[in-house]
mmCIF file of C-alpha atoms in Angstrom:
data_model
loop_
_atom_site.group_PDB
_atom_site.id
_atom_site.type_symbol
_atom_site.label_atom_id
_atom_site.label_comp_id
_atom_site.label_asym_id
_atom_site.label_seq_id
_atom_site.Cartn_x
_atom_site.Cartn_y
_atom_site.Cartn_z
ATOM 1 C CA MET A 522 -106.594 -1.411 109.941
ATOM 2 C CA LYS A 523 -103.985 -3.812 108.112
ATOM 3 C CA LYS A 524 -106.388 -6.456 108.349
ATOM 4 C CA GLU A 525 -109.315 -4.409 106.705
ATOM 5 C CA ILE A 526 -107.015 -3.932 103.923
ATOM 6 C CA SER A 527 -106.065 -7.166 103.421
ATOM 7 C CA ASP A 528 -109.617 -8.568 103.660
ATOM 8 C CA MET A 529 -110.405 -5.915 100.617
ATOM 9 C CA THR A 530 -107.393 -7.096 98.657
ATOM 10 C CA THR A 531 -107.365 -10.451 99.067
ATOM 11 C CA PRO A 532 -111.088 -11.697 97.255
ATOM 12 C CA LYS A 533 -109.263 -9.425 94.155
ATOM 13 C CA SER A 534 -106.466 -11.671 94.489
ATOM 14 C CA ASP A 535 -108.193 -14.314 94.287
ATOM 15 C CA GLU A 536 -110.043 -13.934 91.856
ATOM 16 C CA LYS A 537 -107.304 -12.878 89.530
ATOM 17 C CA ASN A 538 -106.019 -16.033 90.101
ATOM 18 C CA LYS A 539 -109.225 -18.134 89.299
ATOM 19 C CA GLU A 540 -109.132 -16.087 86.125
ATOM 20 C CA THR A 541 -105.336 -16.850 85.394
ATOM 21 C CA PHE A 542 -106.118 -20.461 85.559
ATOM 22 C CA LYS A 543 -109.449 -20.294 83.593
ATOM 23 C CA GLY A 544 -107.201 -18.739 80.635
ATOM 24 C CA ALA A 545 -104.598 -21.068 80.599
ATOM 25 C CA LEU A 546 -107.281 -23.968 81.058
ATOM 26 C CA ILE A 547 -108.943 -22.639 77.818
ATOM 27 C CA PHE A 548 -105.942 -21.862 76.224
ATOM 28 C CA TRP A 549 -104.967 -25.131 76.152
ATOM 29 C CA LEU A 550 -107.797 -26.676 75.289
ATOM 30 C CA CYS A 551 -107.748 -24.241 71.978
ATOM 31 C CA GLU A 552 -104.458 -25.264 71.369
ATOM 32 C CA ILE A 553 -104.738 -29.015 71.935
ATOM 33 C CA MET A 554 -108.291 -29.769 71.226
ATOM 34 C CA GLY A 555 -109.267 -26.659 68.742
ATOM 35 C CA GLU A 556 -109.836 -28.139 65.582
ATOM 36 C CA LEU A 557 -113.301 -30.365 67.516
ATOM 37 C CA GLY A 558 -114.281 -26.514 68.933
ATOM 38 C CA ILE A 559 -113.710 -27.872 72.551
ATOM 39 C CA HIS A 560 -112.765 -24.563 73.779
ATOM 40 C CA CYS A 561 -115.608 -22.917 71.757
ATOM 41 C CA PHE A 562 -118.405 -25.528 73.636
ATOM 42 C CA VAL A 563 -116.523 -24.900 76.954
ATOM 43 C CA SER A 564 -116.679 -20.915 76.328
ATOM 44 C CA GLY A 565 -120.171 -20.858 75.470
ATOM 45 C CA ARG A 566 -119.688 -20.076 72.019
ATOM 46 C CA THR A 567 -121.694 -23.083 71.028
ATOM 47 C CA LEU A 568 -122.490 -22.279 67.147
ATOM 48 C CA ARG A 569 -118.697 -21.256 66.397
ATOM 49 C CA GLY A 570 -117.592 -25.116 67.751
ATOM 50 C CA LEU A 571 -120.367 -26.635 65.853
ATOM 51 C CA LEU A 572 -118.558 -24.925 62.930
ATOM 52 C CA TYR A 573 -115.235 -26.121 63.739
ATOM 53 C CA LEU A 574 -116.072 -29.438 64.786
ATOM 54 C CA SER A 575 -117.918 -29.659 61.382
ATOM 55 C CA MET A 576 -115.521 -28.765 59.326
ATOM 56 C CA THR A 577 -113.167 -31.178 60.859
ATOM 57 C CA ILE A 578 -115.338 -34.212 60.575
ATOM 58 C CA ILE A 579 -115.903 -33.645 56.917
ATOM 59 C CA SER A 580 -112.513 -32.748 55.820
ATOM 60 C CA CYS A 581 -110.844 -35.564 58.302
ATOM 61 C CA PHE A 582 -113.232 -38.258 57.713
ATOM 62 C CA ILE A 583 -116.117 -37.805 55.336
ATOM 63 C CA ILE A 584 -113.771 -36.675 52.518
ATOM 64 C CA PRO A 585 -111.095 -39.417 53.182
ATOM 65 C CA LEU A 586 -113.871 -42.305 53.098
ATOM 66 C CA ALA A 587 -115.287 -40.653 50.132
ATOM 67 C CA VAL A 588 -111.993 -40.762 48.349
ATOM 68 C CA PRO A 589 -111.066 -44.251 47.441
ATOM 69 C CA PHE A 590 -114.475 -45.297 46.555
ATOM 70 C CA VAL A 591 -114.897 -42.323 44.150
ATOM 71 C CA MET A 592 -111.044 -42.992 43.113
ATOM 72 C CA PHE A 593 -112.663 -46.971 42.227
ATOM 73 C CA LEU A 594 -115.320 -46.077 40.397
ATOM 74 C CA GLY A 595 -113.541 -43.893 38.172
ATOM 75 C CA LYS A 596 -115.201 -40.655 38.962
ATOM 76 C CA PRO A 597 -113.717 -37.178 38.359
ATOM 77 C CA MET A 598 -112.601 -36.055 42.292
ATOM 78 C CA TYR A 599 -113.824 -32.667 41.791
ATOM 79 C CA GLY A 600 -111.000 -31.232 43.673
ATOM 80 C CA LEU A 601 -112.183 -33.160 46.947
ATOM 81 C CA ASP A 602 -108.921 -33.633 48.299
ATOM 82 C CA LEU A 603 -108.070 -29.898 47.781
ATOM 83 C CA ILE A 604 -111.683 -29.020 49.346
ATOM 84 C CA ALA A 605 -110.263 -31.058 52.196
ATOM 85 C CA GLY A 606 -106.788 -28.782 52.884
ATOM 86 C CA ILE A 607 -109.225 -26.012 52.378
ATOM 87 C CA MET A 608 -110.992 -26.597 54.994
ATOM 88 C CA ILE A 609 -108.225 -27.737 57.363
ATOM 89 C CA PHE A 610 -106.088 -24.507 56.685
ATOM 90 C CA ILE A 611 -109.223 -22.335 57.628
ATOM 91 C CA VAL A 612 -110.158 -24.428 60.780
ATOM 92 C CA THR A 613 -106.334 -24.142 61.646
ATOM 93 C CA VAL A 614 -106.132 -20.306 61.188
ATOM 94 C CA LEU A 615 -110.161 -19.560 63.306
ATOM 95 C CA VAL A 616 -108.251 -21.810 66.148
ATOM 96 C CA PHE A 617 -104.887 -19.501 65.768
ATOM 97 C CA ILE A 618 -107.051 -16.126 66.224
ATOM 98 C CA ASP A 619 -108.825 -17.831 69.581
ATOM 99 C CA ALA A 620 -105.763 -18.683 70.569
ATOM 100 C CA TRP A 621 -104.525 -15.218 70.076
ATOM 101 C CA THR A 622 -107.518 -13.073 71.424
ATOM 102 C CA ILE A 623 -107.090 -15.595 74.791
ATOM 103 C CA GLY A 624 -103.723 -14.367 74.792
ATOM 104 C CA ASN A 625 -104.395 -11.061 74.991
ATOM 105 C CA GLY A 626 -107.117 -11.390 77.631
ATOM 106 C CA ARG A 627 -109.872 -10.513 75.085
ATOM 107 C CA TYR A 628 -111.810 -13.852 74.773
ATOM 108 C CA GLU A 629 -115.242 -13.645 76.017
ATOM 109 C CA ASN A 630 -117.356 -16.560 78.222
ATOM 110 C CA LYS A 631 -120.728 -16.022 76.054
ATOM 111 C CA ILE A 632 -122.524 -17.430 79.242
ATOM 112 C CA ASN A 633 -121.472 -15.070 82.010
ATOM 113 C CA GLY A 634 -119.620 -12.363 79.912
ATOM 114 C CA LYS A 635 -116.567 -13.222 81.643
ATOM 115 C CA LYS A 636 -113.224 -12.336 79.876
ATOM 116 C CA TYR A 637 -110.333 -15.091 80.499
ATOM 117 C CA ARG A 638 -106.687 -13.903 81.637
ATOM 118 C CA GLY A 639 -103.906 -13.938 78.764
ATOM 119 C CA GLY A 640 -100.727 -13.656 79.006
ATOM 120 C CA LEU A 641 -97.573 -13.020 76.659
ATOM 121 C CA TRP A 642 -96.330 -17.227 76.679
ATOM 122 C CA MET A 643 -99.987 -18.081 75.428
ATOM 123 C CA LYS A 644 -99.049 -15.249 72.325
ATOM 124 C CA VAL A 645 -95.491 -17.309 71.719
ATOM 125 C CA VAL A 646 -97.441 -21.020 71.606
ATOM 126 C CA ALA A 647 -100.290 -19.508 69.603
ATOM 127 C CA ILE A 648 -97.417 -18.447 66.660
ATOM 128 C CA LEU A 649 -95.574 -21.542 67.352
ATOM 129 C CA GLY A 650 -98.687 -23.878 66.798
ATOM 130 C CA LEU A 651 -99.765 -22.009 64.017
ATOM 131 C CA VAL A 652 -96.434 -22.564 61.969
ATOM 132 C CA LEU A 653 -96.441 -26.208 62.897
ATOM 133 C CA ASN A 654 -99.986 -26.681 61.833
ATOM 134 C CA LEU A 655 -99.543 -24.931 58.665
ATOM 135 C CA THR A 656 -96.223 -26.415 57.760
ATOM 136 C CA TYR A 657 -98.424 -29.800 58.498
ATOM 137 C CA VAL A 658 -100.868 -28.692 56.205
ATOM 138 C CA VAL A 659 -99.136 -27.022 53.143
ATOM 139 C CA PHE A 660 -95.628 -29.435 53.210
ATOM 140 C CA GLY A 661 -96.786 -33.017 54.771
ATOM 141 C CA GLY A 662 -98.982 -33.366 51.854
ATOM 142 C CA TYR A 663 -101.681 -35.669 53.006
ATOM 143 C CA PHE A 664 -104.751 -33.795 52.167
ATOM 144 C CA PHE A 665 -103.184 -32.626 48.997
ATOM 145 C CA ASN A 666 -101.460 -35.702 47.895
ATOM 146 C CA MET A 667 -104.650 -37.686 48.800
ATOM 147 C CA SER A 668 -106.081 -38.346 45.109
ATOM 148 C CA GLU A 669 -102.454 -39.436 44.128
ATOM 149 C CA THR A 670 -101.514 -41.883 46.810
ATOM 150 C CA ILE A 671 -105.380 -43.775 46.039
ATOM 151 C CA SER A 672 -104.637 -43.368 42.592
ATOM 152 C CA ASN A 673 -101.621 -45.027 42.637
ATOM 153 C CA ASP A 674 -102.577 -47.575 45.030
ATOM 154 C CA LEU A 675 -105.427 -48.420 42.709
ATOM 155 C CA LYS A 676 -103.585 -48.319 39.698
ATOM 156 C CA THR A 677 -100.884 -51.345 41.441
ATOM 157 C CA ARG A 678 -103.866 -53.538 41.999
ATOM 158 C CA VAL A 679 -105.052 -53.070 38.359
ATOM 159 C CA VAL A 680 -102.164 -53.975 36.972
ATOM 160 C CA THR A 681 -101.040 -56.634 39.186
ATOM 161 C CA VAL A 682 -104.793 -58.050 38.959
ATOM 162 C CA LEU A 683 -104.289 -57.646 34.843
ATOM 163 C CA ASN A 684 -101.266 -59.169 34.325
ATOM 164 C CA ALA A 685 -101.749 -62.123 37.212
ATOM 165 C CA GLY A 686 -105.144 -63.183 34.634
ATOM 166 C CA VAL A 687 -102.981 -63.192 31.683
ATOM 167 C CA ASP A 688 -99.797 -64.858 32.737
ATOM 168 C CA ASP A 689 -102.108 -67.451 34.400
ATOM 169 C CA TYR A 690 -104.059 -67.923 31.376
ATOM 170 C CA LEU A 691 -100.508 -68.111 29.224
ATOM 171 C CA GLU A 692 -99.340 -71.075 31.488
ATOM 172 C CA LYS A 693 -102.306 -72.863 31.237
ATOM 173 C CA GLN A 694 -102.591 -72.585 27.770
ATOM 174 C CA GLY A 695 -98.798 -73.576 26.849
ATOM 175 C CA LEU A 696 -99.233 -76.646 29.436
ATOM 176 C CA PHE A 697 -102.293 -77.715 27.802
ATOM 177 C CA PHE A 698 -101.094 -77.370 24.348
ATOM 178 C CA ASP A 699 -97.363 -78.995 25.275
ATOM 179 C CA LYS A 700 -100.114 -82.304 26.143
ATOM 180 C CA GLU A 701 -102.683 -82.155 23.736
ATOM 181 C CA HIS A 702 -100.884 -80.076 20.815
ATOM 182 C CA GLN A 703 -103.979 -78.023 20.444
ATOM 183 C CA ILE A 704 -105.661 -74.850 21.935
ATOM 184 C CA GLY A 705 -108.683 -75.479 24.357
ATOM 185 C CA SER A 706 -110.984 -73.348 26.130
ATOM 186 C CA PHE A 707 -111.095 -72.219 29.957
ATOM 187 C CA GLU A 708 -112.536 -75.433 30.517
ATOM 188 C CA GLN A 709 -110.329 -77.672 29.008
ATOM 189 C CA ILE A 710 -107.351 -75.781 30.123
ATOM 190 C CA GLY A 711 -108.828 -75.241 33.751
ATOM 191 C CA TYR A 712 -108.657 -71.765 33.759
ATOM 192 C CA ALA A 713 -110.707 -70.052 36.289
ATOM 193 C CA SER A 714 -111.516 -66.449 35.835
ATOM 194 C CA HIS A 715 -112.256 -64.601 38.821
ATOM 195 C CA PHE A 716 -110.622 -61.654 39.259
ATOM 196 C CA LYS A 717 -111.615 -58.125 40.186
ATOM 197 C CA TYR A 718 -111.597 -54.991 37.938
ATOM 198 C CA PHE A 719 -112.214 -57.563 35.169
ATOM 199 C CA ASP A 720 -114.463 -59.599 33.076
ATOM 200 C CA PHE A 721 -112.342 -62.427 31.636
ATOM 201 C CA ILE A 722 -114.284 -64.325 28.426
ATOM 202 C CA ASP A 723 -113.961 -67.189 26.870
ATOM 203 C CA LEU A 724 -113.294 -67.350 23.205
ATOM 204 C CA ASN A 725 -112.787 -70.608 22.786
ATOM 205 C CA ALA A 726 -109.610 -69.935 21.119
ATOM 206 C CA GLY A 727 -108.344 -67.092 23.091
ATOM 207 C CA LEU A 728 -108.851 -64.750 26.027
ATOM 208 C CA LYS A 729 -110.775 -61.378 25.807
ATOM 209 C CA ILE A 730 -110.600 -58.860 28.759
ATOM 210 C CA SER A 731 -113.185 -56.471 29.029
ATOM 211 C CA TYR A 732 -112.228 -53.451 32.234
ATOM 212 C CA LYS A 733 -114.930 -53.061 34.768
ATOM 213 C CA LEU A 734 -114.044 -49.861 35.778
ATOM 214 C CA ASN A 735 -113.576 -46.234 34.338
ATOM 215 C CA PHE A 736 -110.112 -45.553 36.243
ATOM 216 C CA GLY A 737 -107.672 -44.397 33.755
ATOM 217 C CA CYS A 738 -108.983 -46.045 30.992
ATOM 218 C CA PRO A 739 -112.354 -46.181 29.443
ATOM 219 C CA HIS A 740 -115.080 -48.140 30.680
ATOM 220 C CA GLN A 741 -115.295 -51.588 28.839
ATOM 221 C CA SER A 742 -111.795 -51.453 26.985
ATOM 222 C CA ILE A 743 -111.098 -54.751 25.643
ATOM 223 C CA TRP A 744 -107.961 -56.616 25.248
ATOM 224 C CA THR A 745 -107.737 -59.921 23.803
ATOM 225 C CA ILE A 746 -105.497 -62.996 23.801
ATOM 226 C CA THR A 747 -105.207 -65.305 21.266
ATOM 227 C CA PRO A 748 -103.047 -68.121 20.565
ATOM 228 C CA SER A 749 -102.360 -69.980 17.031
ATOM 229 C CA ILE A 750 -100.319 -72.754 15.921
ATOM 230 C CA VAL A 751 -97.588 -71.607 13.502
ATOM 231 C CA ASP A 752 -95.295 -74.637 12.169
ATOM 232 C CA GLY A 753 -96.418 -76.893 14.990
ATOM 233 C CA LYS A 754 -95.549 -74.422 17.260
ATOM 234 C CA LEU A 755 -97.994 -71.903 19.850
ATOM 235 C CA LYS A 756 -97.804 -68.078 18.687
ATOM 236 C CA TRP A 757 -99.265 -65.292 20.840
ATOM 237 C CA ASN A 758 -100.898 -62.095 19.432
ATOM 238 C CA VAL A 759 -101.869 -59.253 21.782
ATOM 239 C CA THR A 760 -104.524 -56.542 20.883
ATOM 240 C CA GLU A 761 -104.706 -53.567 23.559
ATOM 241 C CA PRO A 762 -107.732 -51.234 23.479
ATOM 242 C CA GLU A 763 -107.214 -48.494 21.032
ATOM 243 C CA ASP A 764 -107.162 -45.723 23.724
ATOM 244 C CA THR A 765 -103.461 -45.874 24.378
ATOM 245 C CA ARG A 766 -104.194 -44.503 27.773
ATOM 246 C CA CYS A 767 -105.127 -47.911 28.829
ATOM 247 C CA SER A 768 -101.739 -49.420 27.693
ATOM 248 C CA GLU A 769 -100.040 -46.448 29.390
ATOM 249 C CA PHE A 770 -101.706 -46.833 32.521
ATOM 250 C CA PHE A 771 -101.994 -50.553 32.598
ATOM 251 C CA PRO A 772 -99.176 -51.623 30.747
ATOM 252 C CA LEU A 773 -99.009 -56.034 30.025
ATOM 253 C CA LYS A 774 -95.225 -56.748 31.506
ATOM 254 C CA LEU A 775 -95.558 -60.108 29.518
ATOM 255 C CA ASN A 776 -92.591 -62.062 28.064
ATOM 256 C CA LEU A 777 -94.299 -63.806 25.151
ATOM 257 C CA LYS A 778 -92.716 -66.372 23.548
ATOM 258 C CA GLU A 779 -93.189 -68.659 20.934
ATOM 259 C CA LYS A 780 -94.369 -72.452 22.375
#
């Protein structure tokens, strides 16, 4: 009689252990790779998994790759960084709902109709995971500060190129004047005008700078650097673009002195 009872209970106990193991497995897949939808694919929720995966790819890869090009061209961001942040927020919440459902033992395998065995510890871990993820998304600043970070980086590079090009011109024109006592063209002073973001144009007796982008300053904004000889000395005249945003965003950091 005891043997018969044992034979009747052991399979149920084994099945319970298997369900517990599978529940833990699917839960950790959800916690670790939930944003990729791995737990959804494993449990037969293919469409839901594709939703998670596509939103994560768009927000974490496609948008971050697109933003630098948009910023470089000076086009409006249209809130791309905000969209990325919102998408990650949505996926984070959906993953938490899945983890919480697994912890309650209500997460169902759509292929065979089986539910995974949950546990209190799963719900605790799910809550902690949600708090950590939301803290990163909201306060980590990656997505919401993306445009600001790229903008500052591009601004620094443009300012560096502008000032480097002008400094080189002033130096070469000054050396030529010291030797020849006259103002020279690009060819005469040995000035090479190969710079990104700007067209450096020879005025023969001066330098004209035309802006190529439309970022921080209107496209084709003009700076001019014109030297003149006054009382035997070389004097510099600087004309900045009419749009004040240009001088504010891309200041010329020069110490113009008479030669």
